[in-house]
Coordinates of C-alpha atoms and ligand atoms in Angstrom, one line a residue:
Chain N
M18 CA 77.6 -53.3 -8.0
T19 CA 74.5 -52.7 -6.0
P20 CA 74.3 -50.1 -3.3
A21 CA 73.7 -52.9 -0.8
S22 CA 77.2 -54.2 -1.4
Y23 CA 78.5 -50.9 0.2
K24 CA 76.8 -51.6 3.5
A25 CA 79.3 -51.4 6.2
N26 CA 80.0 -54.4 8.4
P27 CA 79.1 -53.1 11.9
L28 CA 82.2 -54.8 13.4
A29 CA 84.5 -53.4 10.8
A30 CA 86.8 -50.4 11.4
L31 CA 87.7 -50.2 7.7
T32 CA 85.7 -51.5 4.9
L33 CA 87.0 -51.8 1.3
R34 CA 84.5 -52.5 -1.4
N35 CA 85.7 -53.3 -5.0
V36 CA 88.6 -50.9 -4.7
T37 CA 90.6 -50.4 -7.9
K38 CA 93.5 -48.1 -8.4
R39 CA 95.4 -47.4 -11.6
F40 CA 98.4 -45.3 -12.4
N41 CA 99.4 -43.8 -15.7
G42 CA 103.1 -43.9 -15.6
A43 CA 105.8 -43.7 -18.2
A44 CA 105.5 -47.5 -18.8
G45 CA 101.7 -47.1 -19.5
C46 CA 98.7 -47.8 -17.4
V47 CA 99.4 -50.0 -14.3
T48 CA 96.5 -51.5 -12.4
A49 CA 98.1 -51.3 -8.9
L50 CA 95.0 -52.7 -7.2
D51 CA 92.2 -54.6 -8.8
D52 CA 88.8 -55.2 -7.2
I53 CA 89.9 -55.4 -3.6
T54 CA 87.1 -56.2 -1.1
L55 CA 88.2 -56.5 2.5
D56 CA 87.0 -55.8 6.0
V57 CA 89.4 -54.8 8.8
K58 CA 87.7 -55.5 12.1
E59 CA 87.9 -53.1 15.0
G60 CA 90.9 -54.1 17.1
E61 CA 92.3 -56.4 14.5
F62 CA 95.9 -56.7 13.5
L63 CA 95.8 -57.2 9.7
V64 CA 99.0 -57.8 7.7
L65 CA 99.4 -57.4 4.0
V66 CA 102.1 -59.5 2.4
G67 CA 103.2 -59.9 -1.2
P68 CA 106.1 -59.4 -3.5
S69 CA 107.1 -55.8 -4.3
G70 CA 104.9 -54.0 -6.8
C71 CA 101.7 -55.8 -5.7
G72 CA 100.2 -52.6 -4.5
K73 CA 100.7 -52.8 -0.7
S74 CA 101.9 -49.2 -0.4
T75 CA 99.2 -48.0 -2.7
L76 CA 96.5 -49.7 -0.6
L77 CA 97.9 -48.1 2.5
S78 CA 97.9 -44.6 0.9
L79 CA 94.3 -45.1 0.0
L80 CA 93.4 -46.1 3.5
A81 CA 95.3 -43.1 4.8
G82 CA 93.3 -40.9 2.4
L83 CA 96.5 -39.6 0.8
D84 CA 95.3 -40.9 -2.5
Q85 CA 91.9 -41.5 -4.1
V86 CA 90.4 -44.8 -5.4
D87 CA 89.5 -45.0 -9.1
E88 CA 86.6 -47.4 -8.4
G89 CA 85.0 -48.8 -5.3
A90 CA 84.8 -47.3 -1.8
I91 CA 86.6 -47.2 1.4
R92 CA 84.9 -46.4 4.7
L93 CA 86.2 -45.9 8.2
G94 CA 83.3 -46.9 10.4
D95 CA 80.3 -45.1 8.7
E96 CA 82.4 -42.3 7.2
P97 CA 83.8 -42.5 3.6
V98 CA 87.6 -42.0 3.6
R99 CA 88.4 -39.1 1.4
S100 CA 91.2 -37.2 3.0
P101 CA 93.9 -37.8 5.6
G102 CA 92.8 -37.6 9.2
R103 CA 94.2 -37.9 12.7
D104 CA 92.2 -41.1 13.3
R105 CA 94.5 -43.0 10.8
L106 CA 98.2 -42.4 11.4
V107 CA 100.7 -43.7 8.9
M108 CA 104.2 -45.0 9.5
F109 CA 106.0 -44.8 6.2
Q110 CA 108.7 -47.1 4.7
Q111 CA 111.2 -44.2 5.0
D112 CA 111.1 -42.7 8.5
A113 CA 109.8 -39.3 7.2
L114 CA 111.1 -37.5 10.4
F115 CA 111.3 -33.8 10.1
P116 CA 115.0 -32.8 10.0
W117 CA 114.4 -29.4 11.5
L118 CA 113.0 -31.0 14.7
N119 CA 114.7 -33.1 17.3
A120 CA 113.4 -36.5 18.3
L121 CA 111.1 -35.3 21.1
E122 CA 109.7 -32.4 18.9
N123 CA 109.1 -34.9 16.1
V124 CA 107.0 -37.0 18.5
M125 CA 105.3 -33.9 19.8
F126 CA 104.3 -32.9 16.3
G127 CA 101.2 -35.1 16.1
L128 CA 100.4 -34.5 19.8
R129 CA 100.4 -30.7 19.3
L130 CA 97.6 -31.2 16.7
K131 CA 95.3 -32.6 19.4
P132 CA 93.7 -29.6 21.0
D133 CA 92.2 -31.4 24.0
L134 CA 95.6 -32.1 25.6
T135 CA 97.6 -29.8 27.8
E136 CA 101.2 -29.1 26.9
A137 CA 102.4 -31.1 30.0
E138 CA 100.3 -34.1 29.0
R139 CA 101.8 -33.9 25.5
L140 CA 105.3 -33.8 26.9
E141 CA 104.6 -36.7 29.2
S142 CA 103.1 -38.8 26.4
A143 CA 105.9 -38.0 24.0
R144 CA 108.5 -39.0 26.6
Y145 CA 106.6 -42.2 27.4
Y146 CA 106.6 -43.3 23.8
L147 CA 110.2 -42.4 23.2
S148 CA 111.2 -44.5 26.2
L149 CA 108.9 -47.3 25.0
V150 CA 111.1 -47.5 21.9
G151 CA 114.2 -47.3 24.0
L152 CA 115.2 -43.8 23.0
A153 CA 114.6 -41.8 26.2
D154 CA 118.2 -40.6 26.2
K155 CA 118.0 -39.4 22.6
E156 CA 115.2 -36.9 22.9
K157 CA 117.4 -33.9 22.0
A158 CA 119.0 -35.7 19.0
R159 CA 118.3 -34.5 15.5
P160 CA 117.3 -37.2 13.0
H161 CA 120.7 -37.1 11.2
E162 CA 122.4 -37.9 14.5
L163 CA 120.5 -41.1 14.8
S164 CA 121.0 -44.5 13.1
G165 CA 118.5 -45.7 10.6
G166 CA 117.0 -48.1 13.2
M167 CA 116.7 -45.3 15.8
R168 CA 115.1 -43.0 13.3
Q169 CA 112.5 -45.7 12.5
R170 CA 111.9 -46.1 16.2
V171 CA 111.3 -42.4 16.6
A172 CA 108.9 -42.6 13.7
L173 CA 107.1 -45.5 15.5
A174 CA 106.8 -43.4 18.7
R175 CA 105.6 -40.5 16.6
S176 CA 102.7 -42.5 15.1
L177 CA 101.8 -44.2 18.4
A178 CA 101.8 -41.1 20.6
P179 CA 98.6 -39.4 19.3
N180 CA 96.8 -42.7 20.0
P181 CA 95.0 -43.0 16.6
R182 CA 92.1 -45.3 16.0
V183 CA 93.9 -47.0 13.1
L184 CA 97.6 -47.4 12.7
L185 CA 98.8 -47.9 9.1
M186 CA 102.4 -49.2 8.8
D187 CA 104.4 -49.6 5.6
E188 CA 107.3 -52.0 6.0
P189 CA 108.3 -50.2 9.2
F190 CA 110.8 -52.8 10.3
S191 CA 112.6 -53.5 7.0
A192 CA 115.6 -51.2 7.7
L193 CA 116.2 -52.5 11.2
D194 CA 118.7 -54.9 12.6
A195 CA 117.4 -58.2 13.9
L196 CA 117.7 -57.4 17.6
T197 CA 115.9 -54.1 17.4
R198 CA 113.3 -55.8 15.2
D199 CA 112.6 -58.5 17.8
Q200 CA 112.3 -55.9 20.5
L201 CA 109.8 -53.9 18.4
Y202 CA 107.8 -57.1 17.6
R203 CA 107.3 -57.4 21.4
D204 CA 106.5 -53.7 21.9
I205 CA 104.0 -53.6 19.0
Q206 CA 102.2 -56.6 20.3
D207 CA 102.2 -55.2 23.8
I208 CA 100.8 -51.9 22.6
F209 CA 98.3 -53.7 20.4
T210 CA 96.9 -55.9 23.1
K211 CA 96.9 -53.2 25.8
R212 CA 95.4 -50.4 23.7
K213 CA 93.2 -52.4 21.4
K214 CA 94.2 -50.6 18.3
T215 CA 93.3 -51.5 14.7
I216 CA 96.6 -52.0 12.8
V217 CA 97.2 -52.6 9.1
L218 CA 100.8 -53.5 8.5
V219 CA 102.5 -54.1 5.2
T220 CA 105.6 -56.3 5.0
H221 CA 107.3 -58.7 2.6
N222 CA 108.7 -60.7 5.5
I223 CA 106.3 -63.6 6.0
R224 CA 107.6 -64.6 9.4
E225 CA 107.0 -61.0 10.6
A226 CA 103.5 -61.2 9.1
V227 CA 102.7 -64.5 10.9
C228 CA 104.3 -63.2 14.1
L229 CA 102.2 -60.0 14.2
G230 CA 99.0 -60.6 12.3
D231 CA 95.5 -61.8 13.4
R232 CA 95.0 -62.3 9.7
V233 CA 97.5 -62.3 6.9
V234 CA 96.4 -61.2 3.5
L235 CA 98.4 -62.4 0.5
L236 CA 98.5 -60.1 -2.5
S237 CA 99.9 -60.8 -5.9
P238 CA 101.0 -58.3 -8.5
N239 CA 100.0 -57.4 -12.1
P240 CA 97.3 -56.5 -11.3
G241 CA 97.3 -56.3 -7.5
R242 CA 94.8 -58.8 -6.2
I243 CA 94.0 -60.6 -2.9
R244 CA 95.1 -64.2 -3.4
Q245 CA 94.5 -65.8 0.0
I246 CA 93.7 -64.9 3.6
F247 CA 95.2 -66.8 6.5
D248 CA 93.8 -66.7 10.0
I249 CA 96.6 -66.9 12.5
K250 CA 95.3 -68.4 15.7
L251 CA 98.5 -68.5 17.7
P252 CA 98.3 -67.1 21.2
R253 CA 100.0 -63.7 22.0
P254 CA 102.6 -62.6 22.8
R255 CA 104.2 -64.5 19.9
R256 CA 107.9 -64.9 19.6
I257 CA 109.4 -64.7 16.1
N258 CA 111.5 -67.9 16.8
D259 CA 108.6 -70.0 17.9
P260 CA 108.7 -73.4 15.9
E261 CA 104.9 -73.4 15.5
L262 CA 105.0 -69.9 14.0
A263 CA 107.9 -71.0 11.7
S264 CA 105.8 -73.9 10.3
L265 CA 102.8 -71.6 9.7
A266 CA 105.2 -69.1 8.0
A267 CA 106.4 -72.0 5.8
E268 CA 102.8 -72.7 4.8
V269 CA 102.2 -69.1 3.8
T270 CA 105.5 -69.0 1.9
D271 CA 104.5 -72.1 -0.1
A272 CA 101.1 -70.5 -0.9
L273 CA 102.8 -67.4 -2.1
S274 CA 105.3 -69.1 -4.4
S275 CA 102.5 -71.3 -5.9
H276 CA 100.5 -68.2 -6.6
L277 CA 103.5 -66.4 -8.1
S278 CA 104.4 -69.3 -10.4
S279 CA 100.8 -69.7 -11.5
S280 CA 100.5 -66.0 -12.3
Q281 CA 103.7 -66.3 -14.2
E282 CA 102.3 -69.2 -16.2
G283 CA 99.3 -67.1 -16.8
L284 CA 101.5 -64.4 -18.3
A285 CA 103.5 -66.9 -20.5
Chain E
M4 CA 156.7 -27.4 10.3
K5 CA 153.5 -26.2 8.9
L6 CA 152.8 -22.5 8.6
P7 CA 149.5 -21.2 9.9
R8 CA 147.1 -20.6 7.1
F9 CA 147.0 -16.8 7.4
V10 CA 150.8 -16.3 6.9
I11 CA 150.8 -16.5 3.1
P12 CA 147.8 -14.3 2.5
T13 CA 149.2 -11.7 4.9
L14 CA 152.6 -11.9 3.2
V15 CA 151.0 -11.5 -0.2
A16 CA 149.0 -8.5 1.0
V17 CA 152.0 -6.8 2.5
I18 CA 154.1 -7.3 -0.6
F19 CA 151.3 -6.1 -2.9
L20 CA 150.4 -3.0 -0.8
G21 CA 154.1 -2.2 -0.2
G22 CA 154.9 -2.6 -4.0
W23 CA 151.9 -0.3 -4.8
E24 CA 153.0 2.3 -2.2
W25 CA 156.6 2.2 -3.6
F26 CA 155.4 2.4 -7.2
V27 CA 153.3 5.6 -6.5
R28 CA 156.0 7.2 -4.3
A29 CA 158.6 6.6 -7.0
E30 CA 156.3 8.6 -9.3
H31 CA 155.9 5.9 -11.8
V32 CA 152.3 7.0 -12.0
N33 CA 150.4 10.2 -11.3
D34 CA 149.1 10.0 -7.7
V35 CA 146.0 12.0 -8.7
L36 CA 145.0 9.0 -10.8
V37 CA 146.3 6.2 -8.6
P38 CA 146.6 7.2 -5.0
A39 CA 149.0 5.3 -2.7
P40 CA 147.5 3.0 0.0
S41 CA 148.7 5.4 2.6
Q42 CA 146.7 8.2 1.0
I43 CA 143.6 6.0 0.9
L44 CA 144.2 5.2 4.5
K45 CA 144.6 8.8 5.4
W46 CA 141.3 9.7 3.7
F47 CA 139.7 6.9 5.5
W48 CA 141.0 8.2 8.9
D49 CA 140.1 11.8 8.1
S50 CA 136.5 11.1 6.9
L51 CA 136.0 8.8 9.9
L52 CA 137.0 11.6 12.2
N53 CA 134.9 14.2 10.6
G54 CA 131.9 11.9 10.6
E55 CA 131.4 12.0 6.9
L56 CA 132.1 8.3 6.3
L57 CA 129.9 7.0 9.2
S58 CA 126.9 9.2 8.3
A59 CA 127.2 8.1 4.6
T60 CA 127.5 4.5 5.6
W61 CA 124.5 4.8 7.9
V62 CA 122.3 6.5 5.2
T63 CA 123.2 3.7 2.8
M64 CA 122.8 0.8 5.2
R65 CA 119.4 2.1 6.3
R66 CA 118.2 2.2 2.7
L67 CA 119.6 -1.2 2.1
I68 CA 118.1 -2.8 5.2
I69 CA 114.7 -1.2 4.8
G70 CA 114.5 -1.9 1.1
F71 CA 115.7 -5.5 1.6
A72 CA 113.2 -6.1 4.4
I73 CA 110.3 -4.8 2.3
G74 CA 111.4 -6.8 -0.7
A75 CA 111.8 -10.0 1.4
A76 CA 108.5 -9.4 3.3
L77 CA 106.7 -9.1 0.0
G78 CA 108.7 -11.8 -1.8
V79 CA 108.0 -14.6 0.6
P80 CA 104.2 -14.6 0.5
L81 CA 104.2 -13.9 -3.2
G82 CA 106.6 -16.8 -3.8
A83 CA 104.4 -19.0 -1.6
L84 CA 101.4 -18.0 -3.6
C85 CA 103.2 -18.8 -6.9
A86 CA 104.0 -22.2 -5.5
R87 CA 100.4 -22.8 -4.3
V88 CA 98.3 -21.5 -7.2
R89 CA 99.0 -22.7 -10.7
W90 CA 97.7 -19.6 -12.5
I91 CA 99.7 -17.3 -10.3
R92 CA 102.8 -19.3 -11.0
D93 CA 102.1 -19.1 -14.7
T94 CA 101.7 -15.3 -14.6
L95 CA 103.5 -13.7 -11.6
G96 CA 106.0 -16.6 -11.4
V97 CA 107.0 -16.2 -15.1
L98 CA 107.1 -12.4 -14.7
A99 CA 109.4 -12.8 -11.7
L100 CA 111.7 -15.1 -13.6
G101 CA 112.0 -12.5 -16.3
L102 CA 112.4 -9.5 -14.0
Q103 CA 115.0 -11.3 -12.0
T104 CA 117.3 -11.3 -15.1
L105 CA 116.8 -7.6 -15.5
P106 CA 119.7 -5.7 -13.9
S107 CA 118.1 -3.6 -11.2
V108 CA 119.8 -0.4 -12.3
C109 CA 117.3 -0.5 -15.1
W110 CA 114.6 0.5 -12.6
V111 CA 116.4 3.8 -11.8
P112 CA 114.8 5.9 -14.6
L113 CA 111.4 4.7 -13.8
A114 CA 111.9 5.2 -10.1
L115 CA 113.0 8.8 -10.7
L116 CA 110.0 9.5 -12.8
W117 CA 107.6 8.0 -10.3
F118 CA 109.1 9.1 -7.1
G119 CA 111.4 12.0 -7.9
Q120 CA 114.8 12.4 -6.2
E121 CA 113.5 11.1 -3.0
E122 CA 114.2 8.3 -0.5
S123 CA 111.2 6.4 -1.9
A124 CA 113.0 6.2 -5.3
V125 CA 116.0 4.5 -3.9
L126 CA 113.9 2.2 -1.8
F127 CA 111.9 1.3 -4.9
V128 CA 115.1 0.3 -6.7
V129 CA 116.3 -1.8 -3.7
V130 CA 112.9 -3.5 -3.4
M131 CA 112.9 -4.4 -7.1
G132 CA 116.5 -5.7 -6.7
T133 CA 115.4 -8.0 -3.8
I134 CA 112.0 -9.1 -4.5
W135 CA 112.2 -11.2 -7.7
A136 CA 115.1 -13.3 -6.5
V137 CA 113.2 -14.0 -3.3
V138 CA 109.9 -14.8 -5.1
I139 CA 111.7 -17.3 -7.4
A140 CA 113.6 -18.9 -4.5
V141 CA 110.6 -19.3 -2.3
Q142 CA 108.5 -20.7 -5.2
E143 CA 111.2 -23.2 -6.2
S144 CA 112.0 -24.4 -2.7
V145 CA 108.4 -24.8 -1.7
L146 CA 107.7 -26.8 -4.9
N147 CA 110.7 -29.0 -4.0
V148 CA 109.7 -29.9 -0.5
Q149 CA 109.8 -33.6 -0.2
P150 CA 106.2 -35.0 -0.6
L151 CA 106.9 -37.5 2.1
Y152 CA 107.1 -34.7 4.7
L153 CA 103.7 -33.4 3.6
R154 CA 102.1 -36.8 3.6
A155 CA 103.5 -37.5 7.1
A156 CA 102.3 -34.2 8.4
M157 CA 98.9 -34.5 6.8
T158 CA 98.2 -37.9 8.3
M159 CA 99.0 -36.4 11.7
G160 CA 96.2 -33.8 11.0
S161 CA 98.3 -30.9 9.8
K162 CA 96.7 -28.7 7.1
G163 CA 96.3 -25.2 6.0
W164 CA 98.3 -22.6 7.9
H165 CA 99.7 -25.2 10.2
L166 CA 101.1 -27.2 7.3
W167 CA 102.6 -24.0 5.8
L168 CA 104.2 -22.7 8.9
R169 CA 105.3 -25.9 10.6
V170 CA 106.2 -28.1 7.6
I171 CA 106.5 -26.3 4.3
F172 CA 108.5 -23.3 5.4
P173 CA 110.9 -25.1 7.7
A174 CA 111.5 -27.7 4.9
A175 CA 112.0 -24.9 2.3
L176 CA 114.1 -22.7 4.6
P177 CA 117.6 -23.6 3.1
G178 CA 116.4 -22.7 -0.4
I179 CA 114.6 -19.5 0.9
L180 CA 117.8 -18.4 2.7
S181 CA 120.0 -18.7 -0.4
G182 CA 117.4 -16.8 -2.3
M183 CA 117.5 -14.1 0.3
K184 CA 121.3 -14.0 0.1
Q185 CA 121.0 -13.5 -3.7
G186 CA 118.4 -10.8 -3.2
W187 CA 120.7 -9.0 -0.8
A188 CA 123.5 -9.0 -3.3
F189 CA 121.2 -7.7 -6.0
A190 CA 119.8 -5.0 -3.7
W191 CA 123.3 -3.9 -2.7
R192 CA 124.4 -3.5 -6.3
S193 CA 121.3 -1.7 -7.4
L194 CA 121.5 0.7 -4.4
M195 CA 125.1 1.6 -5.2
A196 CA 124.2 2.2 -8.9
A197 CA 121.2 4.4 -7.8
E198 CA 123.3 6.4 -5.4
I199 CA 126.1 7.0 -7.9
F200 CA 123.9 7.9 -10.9
V201 CA 121.3 9.9 -9.1
V202 CA 121.5 12.8 -6.7
I203 CA 119.1 11.8 -3.9
L204 CA 118.2 15.0 -2.1
T205 CA 117.1 13.2 1.1
G206 CA 120.5 11.8 2.1
F207 CA 124.1 11.5 1.2
G208 CA 125.1 7.8 1.0
L209 CA 128.2 5.9 0.1
G210 CA 127.4 6.1 -3.6
S211 CA 127.1 9.8 -3.5
L212 CA 130.4 10.0 -1.6
L213 CA 132.0 8.0 -4.3
H214 CA 130.5 10.2 -7.0
A215 CA 131.6 13.3 -5.2
G216 CA 135.1 11.9 -5.1
R217 CA 135.2 11.6 -8.9
E218 CA 133.9 15.1 -9.4
L219 CA 136.6 16.5 -7.0
L220 CA 139.2 14.3 -8.7
R221 CA 139.8 12.7 -5.3
M222 CA 140.8 9.2 -6.2
D223 CA 141.8 8.4 -2.6
Q224 CA 138.1 9.0 -1.7
V225 CA 136.8 7.0 -4.7
M226 CA 139.0 4.0 -3.8
G227 CA 138.3 4.4 -0.1
V228 CA 134.6 4.3 -0.6
M229 CA 135.0 1.2 -2.9
T230 CA 136.9 -0.4 -0.1
V231 CA 134.1 0.3 2.4
V232 CA 131.5 -1.0 -0.1
V233 CA 133.4 -4.3 -0.3
L234 CA 133.8 -4.4 3.4
V235 CA 130.1 -3.9 4.0
G236 CA 129.3 -6.7 1.6
L237 CA 131.8 -9.0 3.3
L238 CA 130.5 -8.2 6.7
A239 CA 126.9 -8.8 5.9
D240 CA 127.9 -12.2 4.7
L241 CA 130.2 -12.9 7.6
I242 CA 127.9 -11.8 10.4
F243 CA 124.6 -12.6 9.0
F244 CA 124.2 -15.0 6.1
S245 CA 127.1 -17.4 6.6
P246 CA 126.4 -18.1 10.3
L247 CA 122.7 -18.7 9.5
E248 CA 123.6 -21.0 6.6
R249 CA 126.1 -22.9 8.7
W250 CA 123.7 -23.3 11.6
L251 CA 121.0 -24.6 9.2
R252 CA 123.4 -27.0 7.6
R253 CA 124.8 -28.3 10.9
S254 CA 121.4 -28.7 12.6
R255 CA 120.1 -30.8 9.7
G256 CA 123.3 -32.6 9.0
L257 CA 123.5 -31.5 5.4
Ligands
ADP303 N1 102.7 -42.7 -8.1 C1 102.7 -43.7 -9.0 N2 102.8 -43.5 -10.3 C2 102.8 -44.5 -11.1 N3 102.9 -45.8 -10.8 C3 102.8 -46.1 -9.5 C4 102.8 -45.1 -8.5 N4 102.7 -45.6 -7.3 C5 102.8 -47.0 -7.5 N5 102.8 -47.3 -8.8 C6 102.8 -48.6 -9.4 O1 101.9 -49.4 -8.7 C7 102.3 -50.7 -8.5 C8 102.2 -50.9 -7.0 O2 103.1 -50.1 -6.3 P1 103.3 -50.2 -4.7 O3 102.0 -50.0 -4.1 O4 104.4 -49.2 -4.3 O5 103.8 -51.7 -4.5 P2 104.4 -52.3 -3.2 O6 104.4 -51.3 -2.0 O7 103.6 -53.5 -2.9 O8 105.8 -52.7 -3.5 C9 103.7 -50.7 -9.0 O9 103.7 -51.3 -10.3 C10 104.1 -49.3 -9.1 O10 105.1 -49.1 -10.2
MG304 MG1 105.9 -50.5 -0.9

């Protein structure tokens, strides 16, 4: 590993170089991520797919700075990623809403940490994002008074509102019903194209991956490695039921199952 | 037809008190040792009128509230420190765990030696009754805050004081509150013990009133004060802790 290999790609928002992460659990040492090298371009929508346990959530935690790499390096622009920062907001698998705040206050939480805004601007922005996810009438509701899908939508509004440079999303739609999900696919793409965000999204739903991603990165478990990267050239906004999209998704699914069976043979 | 819920308890109370009254009046027992409810009620009325009961209750409540407030005000930051710093948890935290099991009456001899028969001695006993339960409760509930909340807050840029005040404390509040409630109960007991066993020169509280009743062989006074002590405990729960707990639970859907 020469120092030159750490040189950041000038177009990249996030650069990962030879990232390895291990956990020492009860079941012994698990290599959750093994030698991951990847660039996420500025304004790119990157989707990570793979079976559960392939290290998707771990990778997102590392990008968020919530966890540290064992080997390799992660940079945001020119800065090494060492700790959490407002420039990289995370939307977690569970909604992680604060039960002592109502929906509006939850969305305000991140906005209040931005000193350059006035309180009125924060309120306006919070209300805008709540209405964007269709919950304008629920701003006074506490998390326990909302359905799982609504909670996840509040969480989405909460991570969008502070307008982070990078948005990291861990299976944010897996607990939602199909209708809400379709609506959010449209909203997310809308926000993505309008605001030119860099998004890294994790999912195990391949159709979702193809619908949203500019690139789809296929990971395989034990140890977590990049298997294949697909460029998705379909025009936006994409619709989840588009036949062209479906055939692309089928291609990715085939690739995934062939990688899975080959890695199982490898184990045998 | 269904009876309203209060009917049976009221009936039981009437029968019990009536039976007691009859038992004493029929001279089955010596009314010096066991006063009739009517005698207790009369003492209650008389001492209310001559101001004795109110002033004693006030003296005691003031001690309890000041002592509890000091204990809680010290206990919360100490508990947070125990949760935050490993070596403090291993020293002060363990000490608190031990002292919490020590009945707080045991502090009375020390308090008298250090402070004399003064207000500060009673306060010290009350503070010692409160503080350890609060330290333990704060430490445990802070350590048990869901990591997901911390991670979510940290990615939104929360850290340091902001993280403590806006995330950790609100998340730990239910546990802290039950620790406070326990601390209050300990403080109340230790205060009664201190007032009964020790003549505090600076004020005549409920415990002193009870002790005086024994010396004068006034069992109506002893039982009357016991009733007041029970009522004060119940009231604190009814008007302070219970509503707070209910509000917390309801607002979080627990
Ligand atoms: N905190 C942890 N301690 C021990 N093992 C962990 C921890 N987090 C993740 N792992 C392990 O790392 C691997 C990848 O986990 P994860 O990133 O959650 O996978 P995914 O999100 O793709 O389902 C799994 O084998 C998991 O058991
Ligand atoms: Mg996961």
